[in-house]
XYZ file of C-alpha atoms in Angstrom:
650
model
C -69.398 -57.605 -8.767
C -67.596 -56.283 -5.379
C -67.014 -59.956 -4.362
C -65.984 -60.880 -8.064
C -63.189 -58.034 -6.858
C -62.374 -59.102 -3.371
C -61.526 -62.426 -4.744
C -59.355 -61.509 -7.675
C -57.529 -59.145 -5.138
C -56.932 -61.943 -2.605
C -55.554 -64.317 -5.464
C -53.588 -61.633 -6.514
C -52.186 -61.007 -3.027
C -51.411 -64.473 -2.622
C -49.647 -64.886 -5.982
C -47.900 -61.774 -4.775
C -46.645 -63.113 -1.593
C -45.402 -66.910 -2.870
C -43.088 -64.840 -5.638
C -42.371 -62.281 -2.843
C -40.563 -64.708 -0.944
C -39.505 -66.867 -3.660
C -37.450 -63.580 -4.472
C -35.898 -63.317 -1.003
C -32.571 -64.494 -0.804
C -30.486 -65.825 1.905
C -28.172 -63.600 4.069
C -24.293 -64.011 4.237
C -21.376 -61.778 5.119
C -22.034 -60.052 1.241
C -25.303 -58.455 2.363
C -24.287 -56.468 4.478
C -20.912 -55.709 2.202
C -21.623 -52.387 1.369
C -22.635 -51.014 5.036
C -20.227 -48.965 7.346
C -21.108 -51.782 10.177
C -18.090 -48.711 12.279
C -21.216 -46.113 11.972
C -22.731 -44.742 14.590
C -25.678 -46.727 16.123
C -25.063 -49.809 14.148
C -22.291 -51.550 17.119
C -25.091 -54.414 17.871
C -25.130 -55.334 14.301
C -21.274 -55.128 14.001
C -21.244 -57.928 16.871
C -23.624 -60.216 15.427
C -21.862 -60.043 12.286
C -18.225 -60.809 14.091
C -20.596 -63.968 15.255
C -21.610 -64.971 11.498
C -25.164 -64.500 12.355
C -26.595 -62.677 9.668
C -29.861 -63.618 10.537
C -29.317 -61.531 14.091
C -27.528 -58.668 12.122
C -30.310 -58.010 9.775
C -32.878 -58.122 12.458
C -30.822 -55.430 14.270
C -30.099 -53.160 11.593
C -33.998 -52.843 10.741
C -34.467 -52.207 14.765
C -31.596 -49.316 14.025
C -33.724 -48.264 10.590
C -37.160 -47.976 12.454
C -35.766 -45.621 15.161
C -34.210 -42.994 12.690
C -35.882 -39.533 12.829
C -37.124 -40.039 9.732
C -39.041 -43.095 9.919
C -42.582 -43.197 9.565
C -45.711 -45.201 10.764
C -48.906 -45.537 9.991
C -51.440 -42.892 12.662
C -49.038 -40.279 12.581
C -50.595 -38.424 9.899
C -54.444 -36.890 10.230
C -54.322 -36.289 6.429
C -57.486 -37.583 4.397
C -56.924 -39.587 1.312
C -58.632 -37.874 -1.642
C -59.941 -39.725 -3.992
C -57.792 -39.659 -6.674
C -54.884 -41.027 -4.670
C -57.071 -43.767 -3.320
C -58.170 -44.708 -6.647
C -54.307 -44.700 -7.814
C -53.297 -46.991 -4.912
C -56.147 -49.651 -5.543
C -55.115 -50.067 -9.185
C -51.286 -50.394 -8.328
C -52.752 -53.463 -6.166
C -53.643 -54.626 -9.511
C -50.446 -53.748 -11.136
C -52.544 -51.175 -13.409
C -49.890 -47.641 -13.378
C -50.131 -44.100 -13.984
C -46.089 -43.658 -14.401
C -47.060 -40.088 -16.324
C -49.672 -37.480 -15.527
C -50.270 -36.786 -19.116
C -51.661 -40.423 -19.539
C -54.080 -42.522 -18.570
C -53.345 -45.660 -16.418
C -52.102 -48.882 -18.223
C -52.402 -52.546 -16.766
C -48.825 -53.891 -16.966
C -49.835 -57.313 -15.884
C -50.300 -59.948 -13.535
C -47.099 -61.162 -13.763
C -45.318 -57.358 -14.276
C -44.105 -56.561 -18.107
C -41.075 -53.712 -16.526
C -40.748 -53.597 -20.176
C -44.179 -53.067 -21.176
C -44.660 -49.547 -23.557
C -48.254 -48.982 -24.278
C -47.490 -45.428 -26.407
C -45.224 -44.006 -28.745
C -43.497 -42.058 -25.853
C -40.180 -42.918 -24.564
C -40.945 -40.456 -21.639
C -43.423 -42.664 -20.649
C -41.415 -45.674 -19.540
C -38.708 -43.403 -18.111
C -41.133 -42.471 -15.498
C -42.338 -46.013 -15.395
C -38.857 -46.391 -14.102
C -38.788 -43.482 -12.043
C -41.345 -45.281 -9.831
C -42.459 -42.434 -8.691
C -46.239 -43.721 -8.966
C -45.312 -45.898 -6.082
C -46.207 -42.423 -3.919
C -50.174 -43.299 -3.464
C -49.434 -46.627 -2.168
C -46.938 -44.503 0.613
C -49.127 -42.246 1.077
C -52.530 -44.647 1.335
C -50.465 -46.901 3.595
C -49.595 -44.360 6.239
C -53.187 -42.763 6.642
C -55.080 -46.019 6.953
C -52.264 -48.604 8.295
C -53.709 -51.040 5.688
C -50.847 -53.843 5.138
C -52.166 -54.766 1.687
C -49.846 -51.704 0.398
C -47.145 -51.505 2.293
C -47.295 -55.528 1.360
C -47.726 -54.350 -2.469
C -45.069 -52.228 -2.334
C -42.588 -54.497 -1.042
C -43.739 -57.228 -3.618
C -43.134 -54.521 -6.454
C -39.765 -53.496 -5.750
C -38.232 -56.836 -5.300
C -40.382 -57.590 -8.428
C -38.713 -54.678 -10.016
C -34.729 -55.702 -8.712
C -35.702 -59.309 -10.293
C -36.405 -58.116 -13.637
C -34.291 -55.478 -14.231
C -30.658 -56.156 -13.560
C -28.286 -53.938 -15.488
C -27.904 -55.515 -18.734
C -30.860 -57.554 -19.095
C -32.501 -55.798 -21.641
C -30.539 -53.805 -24.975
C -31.622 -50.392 -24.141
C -31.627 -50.419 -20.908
C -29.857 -47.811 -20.956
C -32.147 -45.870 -22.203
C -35.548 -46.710 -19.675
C -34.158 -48.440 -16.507
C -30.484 -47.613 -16.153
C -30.271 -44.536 -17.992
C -28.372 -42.612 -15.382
C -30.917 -39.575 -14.675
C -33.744 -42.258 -14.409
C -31.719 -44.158 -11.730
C -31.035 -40.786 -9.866
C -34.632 -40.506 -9.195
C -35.341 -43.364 -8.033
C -32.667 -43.041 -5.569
C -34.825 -39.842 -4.659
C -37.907 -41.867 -4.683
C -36.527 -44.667 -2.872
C -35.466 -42.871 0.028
C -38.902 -41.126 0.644
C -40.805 -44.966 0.331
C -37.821 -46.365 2.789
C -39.252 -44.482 5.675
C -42.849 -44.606 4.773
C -43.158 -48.060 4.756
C -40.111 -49.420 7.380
C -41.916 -49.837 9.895
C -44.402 -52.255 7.985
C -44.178 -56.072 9.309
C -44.023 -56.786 5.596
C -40.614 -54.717 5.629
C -38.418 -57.968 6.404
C -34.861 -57.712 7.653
C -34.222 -60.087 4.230
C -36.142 -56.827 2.041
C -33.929 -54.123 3.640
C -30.741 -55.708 2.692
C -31.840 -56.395 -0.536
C -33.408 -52.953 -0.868
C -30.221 -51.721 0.563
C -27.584 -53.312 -1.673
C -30.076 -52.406 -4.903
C -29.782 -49.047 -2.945
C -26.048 -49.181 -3.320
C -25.995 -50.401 -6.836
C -27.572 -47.839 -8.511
C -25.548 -44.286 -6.016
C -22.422 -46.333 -7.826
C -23.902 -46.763 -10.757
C -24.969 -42.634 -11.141
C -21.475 -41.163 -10.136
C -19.845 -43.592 -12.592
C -22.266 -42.387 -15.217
C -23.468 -39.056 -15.034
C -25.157 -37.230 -18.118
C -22.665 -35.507 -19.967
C -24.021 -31.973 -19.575
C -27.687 -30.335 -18.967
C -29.915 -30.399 -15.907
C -29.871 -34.323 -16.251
C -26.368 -33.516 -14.950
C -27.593 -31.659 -12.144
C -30.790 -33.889 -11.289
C -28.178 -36.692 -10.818
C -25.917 -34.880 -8.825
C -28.637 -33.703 -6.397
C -29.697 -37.145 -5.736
C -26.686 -38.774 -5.448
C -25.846 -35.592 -2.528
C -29.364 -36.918 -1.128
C -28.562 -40.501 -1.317
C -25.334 -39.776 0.899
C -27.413 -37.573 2.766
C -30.393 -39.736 3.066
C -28.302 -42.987 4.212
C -24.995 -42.184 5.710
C -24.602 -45.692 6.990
C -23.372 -46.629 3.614
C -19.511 -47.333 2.820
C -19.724 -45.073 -0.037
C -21.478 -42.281 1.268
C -19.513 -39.696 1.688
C -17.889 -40.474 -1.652
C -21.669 -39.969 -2.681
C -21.883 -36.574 -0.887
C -18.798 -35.346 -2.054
C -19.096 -36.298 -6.225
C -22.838 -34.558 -5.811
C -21.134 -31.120 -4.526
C -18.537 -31.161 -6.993
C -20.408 -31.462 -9.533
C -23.270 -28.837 -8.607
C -20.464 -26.601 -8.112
C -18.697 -26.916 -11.657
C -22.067 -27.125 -12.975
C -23.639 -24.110 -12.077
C -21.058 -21.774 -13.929
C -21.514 -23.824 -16.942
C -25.046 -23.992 -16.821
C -25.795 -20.464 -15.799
C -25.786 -17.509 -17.842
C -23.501 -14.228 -15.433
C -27.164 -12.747 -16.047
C -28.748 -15.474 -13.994
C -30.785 -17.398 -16.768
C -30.077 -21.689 -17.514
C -28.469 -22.376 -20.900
C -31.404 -24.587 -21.616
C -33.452 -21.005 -22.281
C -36.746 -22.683 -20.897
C -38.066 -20.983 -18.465
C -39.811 -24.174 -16.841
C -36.593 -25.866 -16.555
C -34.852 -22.825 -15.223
C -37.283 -22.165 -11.721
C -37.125 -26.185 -11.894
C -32.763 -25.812 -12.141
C -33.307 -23.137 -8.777
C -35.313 -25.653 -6.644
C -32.108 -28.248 -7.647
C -29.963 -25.767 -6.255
C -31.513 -24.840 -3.248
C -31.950 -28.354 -2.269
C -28.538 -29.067 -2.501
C -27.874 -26.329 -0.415
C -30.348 -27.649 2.476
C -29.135 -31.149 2.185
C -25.956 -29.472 3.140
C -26.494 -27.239 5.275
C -28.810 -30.107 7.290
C -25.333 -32.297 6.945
C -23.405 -29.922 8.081
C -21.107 -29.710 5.231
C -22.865 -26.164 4.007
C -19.295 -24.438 3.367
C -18.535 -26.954 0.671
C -21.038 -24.620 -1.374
C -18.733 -21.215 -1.576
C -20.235 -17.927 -1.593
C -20.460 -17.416 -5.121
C -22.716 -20.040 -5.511
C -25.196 -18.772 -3.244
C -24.989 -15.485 -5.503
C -25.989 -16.957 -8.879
C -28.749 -19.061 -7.533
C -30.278 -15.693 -6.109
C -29.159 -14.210 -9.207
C -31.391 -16.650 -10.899
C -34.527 -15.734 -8.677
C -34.179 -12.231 -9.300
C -34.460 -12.887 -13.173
C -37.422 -14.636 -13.021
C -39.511 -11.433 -12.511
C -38.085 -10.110 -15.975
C -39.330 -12.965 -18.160
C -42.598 -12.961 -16.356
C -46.409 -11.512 -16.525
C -48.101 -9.408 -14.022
C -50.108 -12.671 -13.044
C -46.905 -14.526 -12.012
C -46.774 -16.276 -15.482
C -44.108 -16.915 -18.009
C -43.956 -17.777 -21.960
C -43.686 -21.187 -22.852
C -40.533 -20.591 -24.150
C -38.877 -24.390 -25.022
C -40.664 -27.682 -23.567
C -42.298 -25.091 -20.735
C -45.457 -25.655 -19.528
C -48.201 -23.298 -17.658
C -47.386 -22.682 -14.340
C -49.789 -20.284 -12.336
C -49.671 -17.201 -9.057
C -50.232 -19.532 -6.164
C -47.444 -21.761 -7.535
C -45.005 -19.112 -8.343
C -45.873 -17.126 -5.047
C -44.941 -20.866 -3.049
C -41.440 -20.566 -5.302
C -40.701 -16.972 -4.320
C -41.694 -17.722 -0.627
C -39.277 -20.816 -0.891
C -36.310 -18.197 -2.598
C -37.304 -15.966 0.461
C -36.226 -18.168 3.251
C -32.860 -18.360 1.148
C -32.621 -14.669 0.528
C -34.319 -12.819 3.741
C -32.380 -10.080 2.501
C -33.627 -9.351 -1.114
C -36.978 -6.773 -1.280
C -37.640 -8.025 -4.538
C -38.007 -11.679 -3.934
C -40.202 -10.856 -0.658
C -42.193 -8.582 -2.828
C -43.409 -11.842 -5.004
C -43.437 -13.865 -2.188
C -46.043 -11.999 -0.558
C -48.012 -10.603 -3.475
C -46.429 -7.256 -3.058
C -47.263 -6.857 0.481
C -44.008 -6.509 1.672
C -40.266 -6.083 0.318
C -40.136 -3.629 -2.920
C -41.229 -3.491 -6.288
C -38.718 -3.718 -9.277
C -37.144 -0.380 -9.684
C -36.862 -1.036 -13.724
C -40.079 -1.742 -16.121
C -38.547 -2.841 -19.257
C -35.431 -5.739 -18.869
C -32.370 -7.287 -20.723
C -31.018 -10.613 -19.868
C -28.633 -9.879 -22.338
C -26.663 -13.819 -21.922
C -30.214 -15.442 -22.707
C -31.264 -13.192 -24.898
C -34.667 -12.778 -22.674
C -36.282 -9.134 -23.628
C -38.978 -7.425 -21.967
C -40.798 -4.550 -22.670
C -42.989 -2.914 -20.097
C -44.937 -0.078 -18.384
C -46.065 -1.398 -15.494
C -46.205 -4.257 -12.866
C -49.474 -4.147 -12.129
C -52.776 -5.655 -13.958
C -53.061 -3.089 -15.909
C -50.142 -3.150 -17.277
C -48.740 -4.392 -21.078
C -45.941 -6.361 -21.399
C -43.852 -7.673 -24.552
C -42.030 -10.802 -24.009
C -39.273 -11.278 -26.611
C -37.040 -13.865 -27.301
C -33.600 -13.644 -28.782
C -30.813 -15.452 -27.954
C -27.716 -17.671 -28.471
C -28.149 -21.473 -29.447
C -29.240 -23.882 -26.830
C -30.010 -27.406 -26.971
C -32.002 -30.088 -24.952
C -35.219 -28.135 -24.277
C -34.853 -24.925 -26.039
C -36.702 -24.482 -29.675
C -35.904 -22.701 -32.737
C -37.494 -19.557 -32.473
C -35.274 -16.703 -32.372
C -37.655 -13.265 -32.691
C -40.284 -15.440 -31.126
C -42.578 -12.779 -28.590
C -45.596 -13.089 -26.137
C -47.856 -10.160 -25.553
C -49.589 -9.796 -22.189
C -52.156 -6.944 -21.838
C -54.397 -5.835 -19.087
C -54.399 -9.388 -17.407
C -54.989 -11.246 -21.362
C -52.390 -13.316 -22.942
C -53.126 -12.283 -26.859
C -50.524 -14.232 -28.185
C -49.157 -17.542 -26.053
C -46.467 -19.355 -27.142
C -47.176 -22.692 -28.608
C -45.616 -24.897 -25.640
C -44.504 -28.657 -26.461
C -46.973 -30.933 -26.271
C -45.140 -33.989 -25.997
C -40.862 -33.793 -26.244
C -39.630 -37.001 -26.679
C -39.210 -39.927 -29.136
C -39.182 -43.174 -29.360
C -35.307 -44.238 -30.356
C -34.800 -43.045 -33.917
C -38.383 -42.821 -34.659
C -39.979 -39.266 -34.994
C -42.857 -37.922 -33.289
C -44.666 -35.063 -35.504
C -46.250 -33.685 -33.158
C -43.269 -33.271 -31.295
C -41.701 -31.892 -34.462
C -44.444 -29.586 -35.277
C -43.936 -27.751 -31.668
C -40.705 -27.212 -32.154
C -40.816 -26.249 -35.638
C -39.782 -22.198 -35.801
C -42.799 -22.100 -38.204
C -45.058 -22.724 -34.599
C -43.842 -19.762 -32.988
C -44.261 -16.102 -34.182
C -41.040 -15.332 -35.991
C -40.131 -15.431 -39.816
C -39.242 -18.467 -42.015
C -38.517 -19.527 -45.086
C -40.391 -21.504 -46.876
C -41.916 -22.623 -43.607
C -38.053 -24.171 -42.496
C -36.600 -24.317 -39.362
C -34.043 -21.888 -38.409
C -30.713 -21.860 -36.512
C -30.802 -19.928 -32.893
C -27.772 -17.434 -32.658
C -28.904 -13.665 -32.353
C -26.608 -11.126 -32.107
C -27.635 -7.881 -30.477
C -27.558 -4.735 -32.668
C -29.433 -2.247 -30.312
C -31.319 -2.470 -26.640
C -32.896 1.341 -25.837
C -35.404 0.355 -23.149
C -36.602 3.923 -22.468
C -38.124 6.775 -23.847
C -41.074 7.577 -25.854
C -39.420 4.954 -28.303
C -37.642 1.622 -26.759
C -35.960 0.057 -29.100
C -34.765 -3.932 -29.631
C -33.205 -4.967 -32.805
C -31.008 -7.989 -33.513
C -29.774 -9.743 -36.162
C -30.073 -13.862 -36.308
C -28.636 -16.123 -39.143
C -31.256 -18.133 -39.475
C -30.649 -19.630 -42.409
C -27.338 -20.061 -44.315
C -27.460 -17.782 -47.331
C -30.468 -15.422 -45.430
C -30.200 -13.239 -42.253
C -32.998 -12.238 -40.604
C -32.732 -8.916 -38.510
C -35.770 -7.992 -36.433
C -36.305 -4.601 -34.571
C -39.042 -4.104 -32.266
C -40.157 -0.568 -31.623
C -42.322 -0.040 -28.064
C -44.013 3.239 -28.819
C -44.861 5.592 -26.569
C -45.513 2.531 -24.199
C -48.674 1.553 -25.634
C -48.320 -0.260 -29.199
C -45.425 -2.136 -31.140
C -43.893 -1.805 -34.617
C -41.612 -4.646 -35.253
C -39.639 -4.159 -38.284
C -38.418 -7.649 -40.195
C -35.503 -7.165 -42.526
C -34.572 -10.895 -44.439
C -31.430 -10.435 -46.578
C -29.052 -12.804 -48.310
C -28.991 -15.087 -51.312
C -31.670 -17.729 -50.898
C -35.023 -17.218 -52.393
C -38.185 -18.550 -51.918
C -41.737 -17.700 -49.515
C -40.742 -15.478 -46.716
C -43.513 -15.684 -43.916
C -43.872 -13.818 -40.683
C -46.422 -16.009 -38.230
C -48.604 -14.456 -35.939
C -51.032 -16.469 -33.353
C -53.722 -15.821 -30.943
C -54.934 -17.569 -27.932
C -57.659 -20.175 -28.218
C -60.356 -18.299 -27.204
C -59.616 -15.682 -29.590
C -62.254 -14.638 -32.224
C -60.886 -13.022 -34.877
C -61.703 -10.187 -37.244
C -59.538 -10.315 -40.618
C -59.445 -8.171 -43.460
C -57.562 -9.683 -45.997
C -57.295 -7.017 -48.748
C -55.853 -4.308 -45.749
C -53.538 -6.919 -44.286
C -54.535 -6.549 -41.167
C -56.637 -9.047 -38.386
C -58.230 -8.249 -34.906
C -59.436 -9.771 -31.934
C -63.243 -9.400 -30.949
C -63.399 -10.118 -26.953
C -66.492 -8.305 -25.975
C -64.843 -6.747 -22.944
C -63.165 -4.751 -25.144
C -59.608 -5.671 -24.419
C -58.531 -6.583 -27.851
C -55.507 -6.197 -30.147
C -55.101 -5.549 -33.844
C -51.873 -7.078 -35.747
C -51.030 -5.790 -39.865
C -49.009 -5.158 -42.198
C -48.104 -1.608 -42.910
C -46.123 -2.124 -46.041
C -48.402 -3.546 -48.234
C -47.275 -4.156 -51.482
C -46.376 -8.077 -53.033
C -47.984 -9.159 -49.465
C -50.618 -11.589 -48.956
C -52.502 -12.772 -45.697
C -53.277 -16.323 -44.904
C -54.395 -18.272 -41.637
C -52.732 -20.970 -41.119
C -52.931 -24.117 -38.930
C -51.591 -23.651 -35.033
C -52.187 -24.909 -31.708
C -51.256 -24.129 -28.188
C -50.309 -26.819 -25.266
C -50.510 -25.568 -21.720
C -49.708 -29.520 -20.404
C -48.099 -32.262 -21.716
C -50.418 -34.461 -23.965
C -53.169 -31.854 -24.442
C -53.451 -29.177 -26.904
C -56.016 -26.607 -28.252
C -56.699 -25.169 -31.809
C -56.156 -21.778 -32.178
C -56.067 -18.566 -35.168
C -52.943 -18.202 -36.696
C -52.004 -16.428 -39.493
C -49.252 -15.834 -41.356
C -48.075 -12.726 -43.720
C -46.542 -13.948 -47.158
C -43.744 -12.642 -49.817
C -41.240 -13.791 -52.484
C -37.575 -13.283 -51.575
C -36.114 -12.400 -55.164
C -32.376 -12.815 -55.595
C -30.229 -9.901 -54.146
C -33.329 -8.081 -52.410
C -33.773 -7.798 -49.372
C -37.604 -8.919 -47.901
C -38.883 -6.404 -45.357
C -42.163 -6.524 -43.483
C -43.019 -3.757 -40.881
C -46.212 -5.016 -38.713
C -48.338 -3.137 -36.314
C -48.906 -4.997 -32.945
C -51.236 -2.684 -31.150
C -53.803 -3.102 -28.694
C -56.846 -1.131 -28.109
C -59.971 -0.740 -26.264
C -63.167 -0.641 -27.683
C -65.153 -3.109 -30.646
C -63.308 -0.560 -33.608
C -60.004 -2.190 -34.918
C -57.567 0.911 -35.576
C -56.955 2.356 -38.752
C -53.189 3.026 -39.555
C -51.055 4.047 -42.712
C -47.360 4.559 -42.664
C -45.329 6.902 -44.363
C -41.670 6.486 -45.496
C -40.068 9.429 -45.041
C -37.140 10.475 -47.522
C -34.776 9.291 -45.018
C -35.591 6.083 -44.398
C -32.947 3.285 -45.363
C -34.741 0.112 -43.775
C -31.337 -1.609 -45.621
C -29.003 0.825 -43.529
C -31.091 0.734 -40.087
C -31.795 4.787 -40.420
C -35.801 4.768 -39.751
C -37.924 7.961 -40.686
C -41.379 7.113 -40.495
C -44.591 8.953 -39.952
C -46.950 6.315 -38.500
C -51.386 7.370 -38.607
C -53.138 5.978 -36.118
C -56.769 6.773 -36.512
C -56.462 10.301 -37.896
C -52.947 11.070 -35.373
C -49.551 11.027 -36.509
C -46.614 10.022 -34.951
C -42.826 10.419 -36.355
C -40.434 7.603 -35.589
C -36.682 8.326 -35.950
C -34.295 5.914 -34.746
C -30.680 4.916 -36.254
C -29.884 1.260 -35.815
């Protein structure tokens, strides 16, 4: 069987070599057409040029290549191969890719199929296109000096240049040339330049081909950049790095310069004056900061820093310090939009990274070193009021219990409906995670429903209407985040014809009442959806409205209804999705009524967690001044035999 594989290997190498150099093309005065031959280091290729002998140039630019700083070679790294990375490289030998971590690897044939789309997944063959599998072979390649993948890689990208010219397929510009695809490569491509440059398979006829594909696609980003979004600023970042990364190009410092510009007109566009990205993701928005930052560096290691004024330095750190308020004790976040789980040693290599930045800010140093050093937050409970990011709070620590709430204006791209949307955190337990994404993209016009089912409002824990999806657009009525009672209420048109106004009330910082008020013409099945992790257990009692986790540590939390009457309690169907592609079943359940013409719907739930095996037992009392219709609240709230009165005017 291992010889069977040797030998299909070989032939495979040596089919890979004949089309290799079938590929190459011969050199002329064109090649080198887009090079600044007046650069710096590059005078021996400008005379062999000014003697028509291309042959001669080429040779002598690769000689100029191979002595950059930056160029690599095989023995200069100590680092082991693990096995996983091995394994990756050996299948790319046998054109069988892992473009996407949330899927398995696909054989994309002998003869390559660039256009080959094994899933339902448009995502998929973006990051076919990305290349950025090729890493393993790079990284293989330089810790064992074995030619058959620097020889691979070569094959593969002249394979790739051959088959995908612009225009040669009708979407193209969706996979291969969509611009934020071609911006990575551009990132990718520089990295595998110097890894593999100083391989004898890296001909001087390769690097001017590589070179001018190179050139192609840094033109063919700043004449197409993404409208708006961080595609924008992905492909402004890497067209700054392709100037960066290969200044012996004509073009650039045109590159360098579009890159800036736009990362500076961007990132007052794109970011909230409290800090937060428009997207409302909170992924995206630590992913938007490393964009940023790089920039920054690229400059600063340019020498062009001051092109990036002051102020821009100030939101980006504005945008570090805001992280802390949409996050957990344990350095997570909510999966707010197409987020995914992140976890402390990640987030602490983040805050280290905003350190170097920001020497000068105690509460990035305090993440960065795990509270160590710098200072704690002075506030517990926060407003990023642009967002609409809410946090309730009474400590930093473990221990602690933390409400995050979610409330803001509308946002496209990656942000979901799910306005009133909230993630409880208590004692170092998640109780109620966001749902996450799953997968977030189609295929062209065709709809993915499990794509559609994450980002349905009726997935998150907010109210609906008859299980629709509602419009994002909140619209702050009150923000009291101290006292005995701390108070969030907002109003969001969800629906048009039916408002939905939400209050949350963080008593005596221990338990929750959140108050939903629907009012407007429509009619139909109001529901207000609750969910619990995965490993959650639950306890329900139907007839009291009212269900409970069971966690035999005794760190548990009871959710019902107070207001019982025309009520009903079902579970319904929910799952959670920590990384793209895999998911988990979890409770859910969801709290019923009929919405009758002219009258309002009002729901007021008990979110309270508690120690011990004994759910709570609670009543409520309206007092006679309660107006839940006016916002004047007058309850009397009995929690296990003790009262509490709640007065607040909205």
């Amino acid at each position: 069987m291992m010889l069977k594989k040797l030998l299909l290997t070989a032939c495979l190498f040596c089919l890979s070599g004949v089309v290799l150099y079938a590929q190459e093309q011969p050199l002329g005065s064109n090649s080198f057409g887009s090079i600044n031959l007046s650069h710096p280091g590059l005078k021996n290729v400008a005379k062999a040029m000014a003697k028509n002998d291309y042959e001669k140039a080429a040779t002598q630019l690769l000689a100029y290549f191979r002595k950059s700083k930056a160029a690599l070679s095989p023995g200069q790294t100590t680092q082991k191969v693990n096995p996983n990375t091995q394994q990756l490289a050996d299948d790319i030998l046998l054109h069988k890719f892992k473009p996407h971590k949330g899927y398995g690897t696909f054989d994309y044939g002998k003869d390559i199929n660039w256009q080959f789309r094994p899933v339902k997944d448009q995502l998929l063959s973006t990051f076919l296109h990305r290349t950025t599998f090729w890493e393993s072979l790079g990284t293989v390649y330089l810790a064992t000096g074995d030619e058959r993948y620097a020889k691979e890689w070569v094959f593969e990208v002249q394979d790739w240049i051959s088959k995908n010219k612009q225009g040669a397929y009708a979407d193209d510009k969706d996979y291969a040339w969509k611009a934020f695809v071609v911006s990575f490569r551009l990132n990718n491509w520089a990295t595998f330049f110097n890894q593999f440059i100083n391989s004898p398979n890296f001909t001087p006829k390769f690097l001017l081909a590589f070179l001018n594909a190179y050139n192609e696609q840094a033109n063919y980003v700043m004449a197409n950049y993404t409208d708006m979004g961080n595609h924008r600023l992905y492909e402004a970042e890497h067209l700054l790095l392709a100037g960066t990364s290969f200044p012996e190009f004509n073009q650039a410092n045109t590159w360098r310069k579009s890159g800036i510009t736009v990362l500076n007109a961007e990132i007052t566009k794109q970011v909230y004056p409290d800090g937060v990205h428009f997207e409302l993701s909170p992924s995206y928005h630590i992913g938007t900061i490393s964009t940023f930052l790089r920039a920054l560096k690229m400059a600063k290691d340019a020498g062009i820093a001051s092109d990036f004024p002051q102020s821009y330095r100030n939101l980006v750190e504005k945008m570090c310090t805001a992280v802390p308020k949409f996050s957990f004790p344990d350095y997570t976040f909510p999966l707010y939009g197409n987020s995914f789980i992140t976890n402390k040693t990640q987030m602490m290599k983040n805050y280290q990274a905003w350190a170097e930045v920001f020497p000068e800010n105690s509460e990035i140093a305090y993440f960065a070193t795990g509270g160590k050093s710098g200072a704690q937050p002075a506030y517990l409970s926060s407003a990023l009021n642009n967002a609409g990011f809410y946090a309730f709070r009474n400590g930093w620590n473990q221990k602690a219990t933390v409400m995050q709430i979610k409330a803001g204006p509308p946002a496209e791209f990656h942000s979901h409906p799910d306005n009133g949307n909230f993630v409880l955190w208590v004692k170092g337990r998640n109780f109620t995670p966001d749902a996450g994404s799953f997968i977030y993209a189609n295929v062209g016009n065709q709809e993915n429903s499990k794509r559609d089912w994450y980002r349905s409002t009726k997935a998150h824990q907010t109210l609906t209407l008859d299980d629709k999806t509602i419009e994002n657009n909140a619209k702050l009525i009150k923000w009291q985040p101290v006292g005995d009672v701390q108070v969030l209420s907002y109003s969001n048109p969800g629906y048009k014809g039916l408002n939905h106004q939400r209050t949350f009330l963080f008593i005596d910082q221990s338990y929750f009442i959140i108050i939903d008020k629907a009012s407007g013409a429509l009619t139909g099945k109001l529901g207000i959806h609750y969910v619990l992790t995965e490993d959650a257990k639950a306890g329900v009692d139907k007839n009291n409205l009212q269900f409970n986790t069971t966690y035999a540590d005794g760190n548990n939390l009871s959710i019902q209804v107070l207001n019982k009457t025309g009520i009903n309690l079902k579970e319904e169907e929910s799952f959670v999705s920590y990384e793209y592609q895999k998911e988990a079943a979890r409770p859910a359940f969801v709290f019923e009524q009929e919405k009758l013409t002219g009258k309002p719907g009002t729901f007021v739930s008990l979110v309270m967690p508690y120690t011990g095996t004994n759910a709570p037992k609670a009543w409520l009392k309206e007092n006679a001044g309660n107006n839940f219709e006016t916002g004047k609240i007058d309850l009397t709230l009995t929690i296990n035999g003790k009262e509490k009165t709640i007065k607040q005017q909205l």
